[in-house]
Coordinates of C-alpha atoms in Angstrom, one line a residue:
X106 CA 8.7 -39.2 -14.4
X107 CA 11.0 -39.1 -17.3
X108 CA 11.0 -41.4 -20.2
X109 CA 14.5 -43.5 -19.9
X110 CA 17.7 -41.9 -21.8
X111 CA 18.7 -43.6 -25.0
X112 CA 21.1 -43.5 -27.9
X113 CA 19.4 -42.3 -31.3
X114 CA 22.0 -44.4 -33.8
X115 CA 20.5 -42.6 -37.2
X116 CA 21.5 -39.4 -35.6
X117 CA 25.0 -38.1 -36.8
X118 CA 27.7 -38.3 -34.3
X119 CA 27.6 -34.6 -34.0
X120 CA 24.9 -34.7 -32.3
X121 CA 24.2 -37.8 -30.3
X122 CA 24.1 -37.6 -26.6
X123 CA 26.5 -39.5 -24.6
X124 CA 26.8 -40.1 -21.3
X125 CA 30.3 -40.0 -19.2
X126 CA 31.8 -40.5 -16.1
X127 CA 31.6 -36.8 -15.1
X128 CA 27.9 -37.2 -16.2
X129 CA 25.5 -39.0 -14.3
X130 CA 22.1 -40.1 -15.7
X131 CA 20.7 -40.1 -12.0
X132 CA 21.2 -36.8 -11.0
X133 CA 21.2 -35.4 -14.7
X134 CA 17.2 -36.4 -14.7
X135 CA 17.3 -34.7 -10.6
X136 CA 17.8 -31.3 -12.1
X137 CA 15.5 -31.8 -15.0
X138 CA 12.6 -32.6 -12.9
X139 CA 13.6 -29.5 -10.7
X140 CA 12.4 -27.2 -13.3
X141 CA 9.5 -25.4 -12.9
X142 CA 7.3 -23.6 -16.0
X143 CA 6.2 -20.5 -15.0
X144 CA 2.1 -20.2 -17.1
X145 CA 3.4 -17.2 -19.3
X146 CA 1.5 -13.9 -18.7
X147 CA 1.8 -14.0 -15.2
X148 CA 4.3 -11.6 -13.4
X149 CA 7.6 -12.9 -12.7
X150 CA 10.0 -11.7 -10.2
X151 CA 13.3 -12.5 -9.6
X152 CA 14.1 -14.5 -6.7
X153 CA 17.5 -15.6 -6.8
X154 CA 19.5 -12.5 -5.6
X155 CA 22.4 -13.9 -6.7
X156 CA 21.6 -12.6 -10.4
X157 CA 21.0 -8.8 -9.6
X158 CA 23.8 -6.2 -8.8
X159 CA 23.4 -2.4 -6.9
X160 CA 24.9 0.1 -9.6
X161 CA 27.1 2.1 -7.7
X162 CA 25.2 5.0 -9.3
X163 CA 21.3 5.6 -10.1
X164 CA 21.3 5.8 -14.3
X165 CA 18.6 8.0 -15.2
X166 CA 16.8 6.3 -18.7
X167 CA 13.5 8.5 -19.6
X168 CA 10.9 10.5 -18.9
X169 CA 7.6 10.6 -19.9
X170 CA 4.5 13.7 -19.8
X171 CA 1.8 12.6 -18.6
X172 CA -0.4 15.2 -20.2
X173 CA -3.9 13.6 -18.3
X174 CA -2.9 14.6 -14.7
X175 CA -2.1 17.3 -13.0
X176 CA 0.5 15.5 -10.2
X177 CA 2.1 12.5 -10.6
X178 CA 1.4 10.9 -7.2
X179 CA 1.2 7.2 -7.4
X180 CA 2.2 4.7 -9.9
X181 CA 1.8 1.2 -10.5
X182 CA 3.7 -0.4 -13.5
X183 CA 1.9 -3.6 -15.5
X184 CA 4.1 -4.3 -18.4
X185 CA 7.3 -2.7 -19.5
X186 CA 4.6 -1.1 -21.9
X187 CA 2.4 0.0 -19.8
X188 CA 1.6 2.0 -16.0
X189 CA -1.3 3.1 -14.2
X190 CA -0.5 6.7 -13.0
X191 CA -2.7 8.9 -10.3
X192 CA -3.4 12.3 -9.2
X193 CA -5.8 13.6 -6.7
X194 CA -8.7 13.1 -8.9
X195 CA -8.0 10.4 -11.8
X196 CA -6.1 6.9 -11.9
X197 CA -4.5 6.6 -16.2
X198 CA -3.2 3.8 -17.9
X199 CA -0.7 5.0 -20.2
X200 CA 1.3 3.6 -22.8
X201 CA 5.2 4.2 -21.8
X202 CA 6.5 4.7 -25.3
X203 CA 3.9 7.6 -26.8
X204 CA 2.6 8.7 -23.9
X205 CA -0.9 8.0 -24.9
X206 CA -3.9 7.7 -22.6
X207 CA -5.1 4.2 -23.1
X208 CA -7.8 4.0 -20.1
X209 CA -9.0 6.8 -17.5
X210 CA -10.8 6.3 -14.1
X211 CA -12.5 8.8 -12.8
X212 CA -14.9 7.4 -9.7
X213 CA -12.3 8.2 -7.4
X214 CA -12.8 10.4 -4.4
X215 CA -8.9 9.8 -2.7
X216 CA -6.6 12.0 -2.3
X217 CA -2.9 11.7 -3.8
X218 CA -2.6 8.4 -2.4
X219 CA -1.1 5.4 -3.0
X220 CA -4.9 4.3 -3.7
X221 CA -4.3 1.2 -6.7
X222 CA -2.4 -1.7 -7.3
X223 CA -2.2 -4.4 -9.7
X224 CA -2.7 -8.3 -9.7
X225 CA -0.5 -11.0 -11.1
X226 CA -3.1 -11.1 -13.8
X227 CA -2.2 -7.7 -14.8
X228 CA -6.0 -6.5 -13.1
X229 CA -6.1 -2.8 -11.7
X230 CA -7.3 -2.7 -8.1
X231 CA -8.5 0.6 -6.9
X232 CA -10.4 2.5 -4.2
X233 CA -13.6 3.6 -5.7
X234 CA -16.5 5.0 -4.8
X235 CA -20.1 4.2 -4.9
X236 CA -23.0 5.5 -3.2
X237 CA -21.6 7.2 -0.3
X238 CA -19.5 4.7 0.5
X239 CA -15.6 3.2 -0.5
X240 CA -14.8 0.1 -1.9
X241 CA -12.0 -1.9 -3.5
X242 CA -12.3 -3.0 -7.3
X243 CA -11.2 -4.6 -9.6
X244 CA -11.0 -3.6 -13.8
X245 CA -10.7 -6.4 -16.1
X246 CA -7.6 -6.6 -18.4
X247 CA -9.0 -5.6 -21.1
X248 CA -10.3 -2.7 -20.0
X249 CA -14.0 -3.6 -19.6
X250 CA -15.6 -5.3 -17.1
X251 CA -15.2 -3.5 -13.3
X252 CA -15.7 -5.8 -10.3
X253 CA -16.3 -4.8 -6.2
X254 CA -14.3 -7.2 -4.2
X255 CA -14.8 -5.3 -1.1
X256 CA -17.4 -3.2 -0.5
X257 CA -19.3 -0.4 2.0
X258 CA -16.0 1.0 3.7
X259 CA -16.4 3.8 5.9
X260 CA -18.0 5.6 6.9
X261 CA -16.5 5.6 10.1
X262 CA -12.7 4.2 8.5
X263 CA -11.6 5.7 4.9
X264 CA -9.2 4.0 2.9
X265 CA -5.9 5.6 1.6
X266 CA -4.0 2.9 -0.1
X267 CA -4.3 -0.4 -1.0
X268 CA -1.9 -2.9 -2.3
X269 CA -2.0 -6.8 -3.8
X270 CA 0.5 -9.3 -2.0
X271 CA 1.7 -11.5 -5.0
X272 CA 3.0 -13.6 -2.3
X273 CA -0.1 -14.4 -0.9
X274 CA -2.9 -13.0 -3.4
X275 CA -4.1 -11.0 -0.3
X276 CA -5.0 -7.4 -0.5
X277 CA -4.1 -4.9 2.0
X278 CA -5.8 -1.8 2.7
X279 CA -4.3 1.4 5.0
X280 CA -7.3 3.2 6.5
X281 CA -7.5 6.4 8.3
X282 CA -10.5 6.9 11.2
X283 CA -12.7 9.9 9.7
X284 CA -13.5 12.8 12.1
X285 CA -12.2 15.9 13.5
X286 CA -8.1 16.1 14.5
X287 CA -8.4 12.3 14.6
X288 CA -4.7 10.7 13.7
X289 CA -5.8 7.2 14.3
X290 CA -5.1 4.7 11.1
X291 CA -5.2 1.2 10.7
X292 CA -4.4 -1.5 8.0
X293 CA -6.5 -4.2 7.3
X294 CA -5.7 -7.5 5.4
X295 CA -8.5 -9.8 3.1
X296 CA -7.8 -13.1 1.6
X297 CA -8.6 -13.4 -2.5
X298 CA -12.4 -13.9 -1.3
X299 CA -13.0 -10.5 0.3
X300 CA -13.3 -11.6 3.6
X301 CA -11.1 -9.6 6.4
X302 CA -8.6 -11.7 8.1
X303 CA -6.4 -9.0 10.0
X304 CA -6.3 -5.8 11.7
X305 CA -2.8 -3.6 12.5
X306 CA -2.2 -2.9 14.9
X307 CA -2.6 -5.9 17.4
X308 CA -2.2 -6.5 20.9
X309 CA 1.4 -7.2 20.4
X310 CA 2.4 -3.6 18.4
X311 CA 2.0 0.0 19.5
X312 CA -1.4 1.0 20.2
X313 CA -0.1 4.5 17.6
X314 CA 1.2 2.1 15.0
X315 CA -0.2 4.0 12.3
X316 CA -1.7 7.5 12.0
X317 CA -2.7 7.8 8.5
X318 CA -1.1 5.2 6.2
X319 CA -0.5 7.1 2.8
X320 CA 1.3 4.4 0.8
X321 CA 2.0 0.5 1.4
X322 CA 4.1 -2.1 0.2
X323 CA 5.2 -5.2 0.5
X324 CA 9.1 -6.7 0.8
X325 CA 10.3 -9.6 -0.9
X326 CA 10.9 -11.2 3.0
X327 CA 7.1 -10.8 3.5
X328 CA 7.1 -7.3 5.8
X329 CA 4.6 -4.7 5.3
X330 CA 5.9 -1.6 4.7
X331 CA 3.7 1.6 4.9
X332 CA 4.6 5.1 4.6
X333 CA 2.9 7.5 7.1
X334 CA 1.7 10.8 8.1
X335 CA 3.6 10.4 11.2
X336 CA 6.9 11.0 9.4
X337 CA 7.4 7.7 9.9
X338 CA 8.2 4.6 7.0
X339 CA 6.6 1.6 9.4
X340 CA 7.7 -1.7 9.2
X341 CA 5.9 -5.3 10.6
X342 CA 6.1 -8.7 9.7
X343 CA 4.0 -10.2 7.8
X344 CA 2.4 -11.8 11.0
X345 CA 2.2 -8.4 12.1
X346 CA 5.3 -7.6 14.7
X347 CA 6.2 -4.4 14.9
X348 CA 9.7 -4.4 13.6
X349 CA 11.1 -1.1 12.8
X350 CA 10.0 2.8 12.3
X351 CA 12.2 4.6 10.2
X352 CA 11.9 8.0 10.8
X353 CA 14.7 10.8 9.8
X354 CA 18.4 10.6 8.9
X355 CA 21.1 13.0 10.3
X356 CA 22.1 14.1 6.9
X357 CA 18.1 15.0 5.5
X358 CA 17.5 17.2 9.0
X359 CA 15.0 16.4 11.8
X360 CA 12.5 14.2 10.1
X361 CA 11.7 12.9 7.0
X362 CA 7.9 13.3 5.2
X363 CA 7.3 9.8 3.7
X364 CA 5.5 9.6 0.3
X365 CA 6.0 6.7 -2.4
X366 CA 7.4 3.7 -0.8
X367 CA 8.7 0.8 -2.8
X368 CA 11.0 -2.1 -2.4
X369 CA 13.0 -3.9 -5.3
X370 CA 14.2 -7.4 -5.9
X371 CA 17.4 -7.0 -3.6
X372 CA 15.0 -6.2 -0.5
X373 CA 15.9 -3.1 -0.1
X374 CA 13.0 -0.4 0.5
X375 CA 12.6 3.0 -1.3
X376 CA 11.2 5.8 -0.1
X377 CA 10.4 9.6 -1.2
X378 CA 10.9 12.0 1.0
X379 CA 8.9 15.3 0.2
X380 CA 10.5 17.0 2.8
X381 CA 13.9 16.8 0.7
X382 CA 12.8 15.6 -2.8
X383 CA 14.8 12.7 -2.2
X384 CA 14.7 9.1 -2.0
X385 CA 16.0 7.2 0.8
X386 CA 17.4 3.6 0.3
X387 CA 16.9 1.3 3.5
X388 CA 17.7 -2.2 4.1
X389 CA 14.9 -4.9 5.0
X390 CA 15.9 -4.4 8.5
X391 CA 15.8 -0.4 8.4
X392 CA 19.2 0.7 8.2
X393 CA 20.2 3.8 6.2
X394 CA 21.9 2.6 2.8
X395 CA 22.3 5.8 0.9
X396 CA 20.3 8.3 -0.9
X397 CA 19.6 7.6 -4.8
X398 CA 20.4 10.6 -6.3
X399 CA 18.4 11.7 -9.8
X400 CA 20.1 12.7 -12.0
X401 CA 18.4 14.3 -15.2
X402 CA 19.1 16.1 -18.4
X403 CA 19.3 20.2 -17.7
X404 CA 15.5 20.5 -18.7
X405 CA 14.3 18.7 -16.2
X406 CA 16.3 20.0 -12.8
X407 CA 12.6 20.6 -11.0
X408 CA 11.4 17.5 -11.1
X409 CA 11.1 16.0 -7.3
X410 CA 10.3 12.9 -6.1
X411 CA 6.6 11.6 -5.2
X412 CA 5.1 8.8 -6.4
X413 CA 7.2 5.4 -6.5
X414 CA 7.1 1.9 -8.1
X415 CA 9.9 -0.9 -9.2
X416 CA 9.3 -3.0 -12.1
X417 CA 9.9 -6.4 -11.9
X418 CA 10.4 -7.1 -14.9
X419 CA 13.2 -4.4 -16.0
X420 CA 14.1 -3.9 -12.8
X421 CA 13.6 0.0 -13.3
X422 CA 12.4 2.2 -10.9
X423 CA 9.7 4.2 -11.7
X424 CA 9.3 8.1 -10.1
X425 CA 6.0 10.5 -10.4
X426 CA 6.8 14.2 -9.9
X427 CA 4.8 16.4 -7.4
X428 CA 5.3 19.7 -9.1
X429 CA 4.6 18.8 -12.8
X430 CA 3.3 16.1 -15.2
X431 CA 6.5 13.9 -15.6
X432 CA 7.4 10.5 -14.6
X433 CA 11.2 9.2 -15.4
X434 CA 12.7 6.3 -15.4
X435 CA 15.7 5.1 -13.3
X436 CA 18.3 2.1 -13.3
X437 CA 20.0 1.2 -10.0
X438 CA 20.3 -2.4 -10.2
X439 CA 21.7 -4.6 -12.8
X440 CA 21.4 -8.2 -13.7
X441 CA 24.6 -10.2 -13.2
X442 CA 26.7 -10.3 -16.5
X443 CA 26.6 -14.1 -16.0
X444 CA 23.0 -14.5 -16.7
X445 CA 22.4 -11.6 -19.6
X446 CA 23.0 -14.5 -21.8

């Protein structure tokens, strides 16, 4: 409740409040009590489309070396300041600006994966490994303290990726079923606790959903988006209904090979092909928008597309190169002039 609206008389006229016809008191105290406050230091994302524009064209901004790894395969972004970036071997936190090495992982036996994520409290989750066996953890903010959320995966199901819903706080985990020629995958969901509270597919989707989910992501409408070895980018609700498959695109030949998947704050989802060294642009119900096209200063002409993330905060997308040490920096969506302020 709001205290009640006065006049302050020792106040200079300048400034003193006064209320007229084309103001009402009533629903002038509405919209103040509307407002929420958002506890600072936790991620914000932008939720009223409204404000954000598609540049007709991508705008290339930086790039950065990435001395520590020897692919770029999978990035997550933290601050403006900061990103996690993975090869086969190691997961780095580096700083964006120098290029400095602020943190390295190296307890992790996944392949070039999309195999961490981060939390709304700016937390690394990862697929480590411990004692034979997979589990997801968890590393402090600052760097220090490492915590198992879920543990003793495998050895029958090994996970690939992994993924934090800020939606929901639930983590969601693409596995692939260990053995010989198998092409069986899965994607499991747990709640904050740990505990599993989902399976894909279900009785209601293709028993061949998923073969081996490489990357997964989550839309703004709550779908879960996974790129696969089936040259396929797979699509479900969040309830788990099979929704889409995206698989190829007249113009990029016969089939696409899915790598880094993303989607920004306009829904749309982004995907690296490394068939073409492109990325695709869908919309949230899988049609074709139009390929982003990179383009880069003359020195760097070889970089292609692998690893993807959007930041929520710049609204940047962020790309890892498969043949060298570089991640760059692109614009393709712009806040409305109205609200630079």
């Amino acid at each position: 409740r709001l205290p009640q609206i006065q006049d302050m008389p020792h106040l200079s006229q300048k400034v003193l409040f006064t209320m007229t016809p084309e103001i009402n008191k009533d629903d002038l105290i509405k919209l103040l009590s509307e407002i929420i406050i958002v506890e600072s230091g936790k991620q914000r994302r932008a939720e009223n489309k409204l404000q954000l524009t598609l540049m007709p064209s991508t705008l290339f901004q930086k790039s950065l070396s990435v001395p520590g790894v020897v692919l770029c395969y999978h990035i997550s972004c933290v601050t403006p300041g900061k990103v996690w970036v993975s090869d086969d071997h190691d997961i780095m936190l580096v700083n964006t600006s120098t290029g400095e090495t602020l943190c390295r992982l190296d307890d992790v036996k996944v392949p070039g994966t999309g195999k961490h994520s981060v939390n709304s409290d700016w937390e690394l989750i990862y697929i480590g490994y411990h004692n034979n066996y997979y589990n997801i953890t968890k590393l402090s903010k600052d760097l220090k303290t490492t915590n198992i959320l879920i543990d003793k995966l495998g050895p029958l199901w090994k996970p690939l990726c992994v993924h934090y819903s800020p939606s929901s706080g639930d983590l969601l985990v693409g596995m692939h079923k260990c053995g010989s020629g198998t092409r069986t995958g899965k994607l499991n969901r747990y709640d904050k606790t740990g505990k599993h509270t989902q399976t894909l597919p279900e009785k209601n989707t293709p028993d061949e959903l998923y073969r081996k989910p490489l990357f997964i992501t989550e839309n703004t409408n709550g779908d879960i988006v996974v790129s696969d070895s089936m040259h396929a980018v797979v699509v479900t609700s969040r309830t788990g209904v099979h929704r889409f498959s995206y698989t190829w695109h007249p113009s990029s030949g016969p089939y696409i090979f899915p790598e880094g998947v993303c989607t920004d704050a306009l829904s749309h989802i982004l995907v690296a092909d490394g068939r073409t060294s492109t990325i695709h642009m869908l919309s949230q119900d899988g049609e074709f928008l139009k390929y982003l096209l990179l383009n880069q200063p003359a020195e760097t002409h070889d970089f292609a597309a692998f690893g993807l993330s959007y930041d929520p905060y710049t609204h940047c997308l962020w790309v890892g190169s498969w043949n060298d040490k570089t991640v760059s920096v692109y614009r393709h969506i712009n806040r409305h002039p109205a609200v630079l302020g």
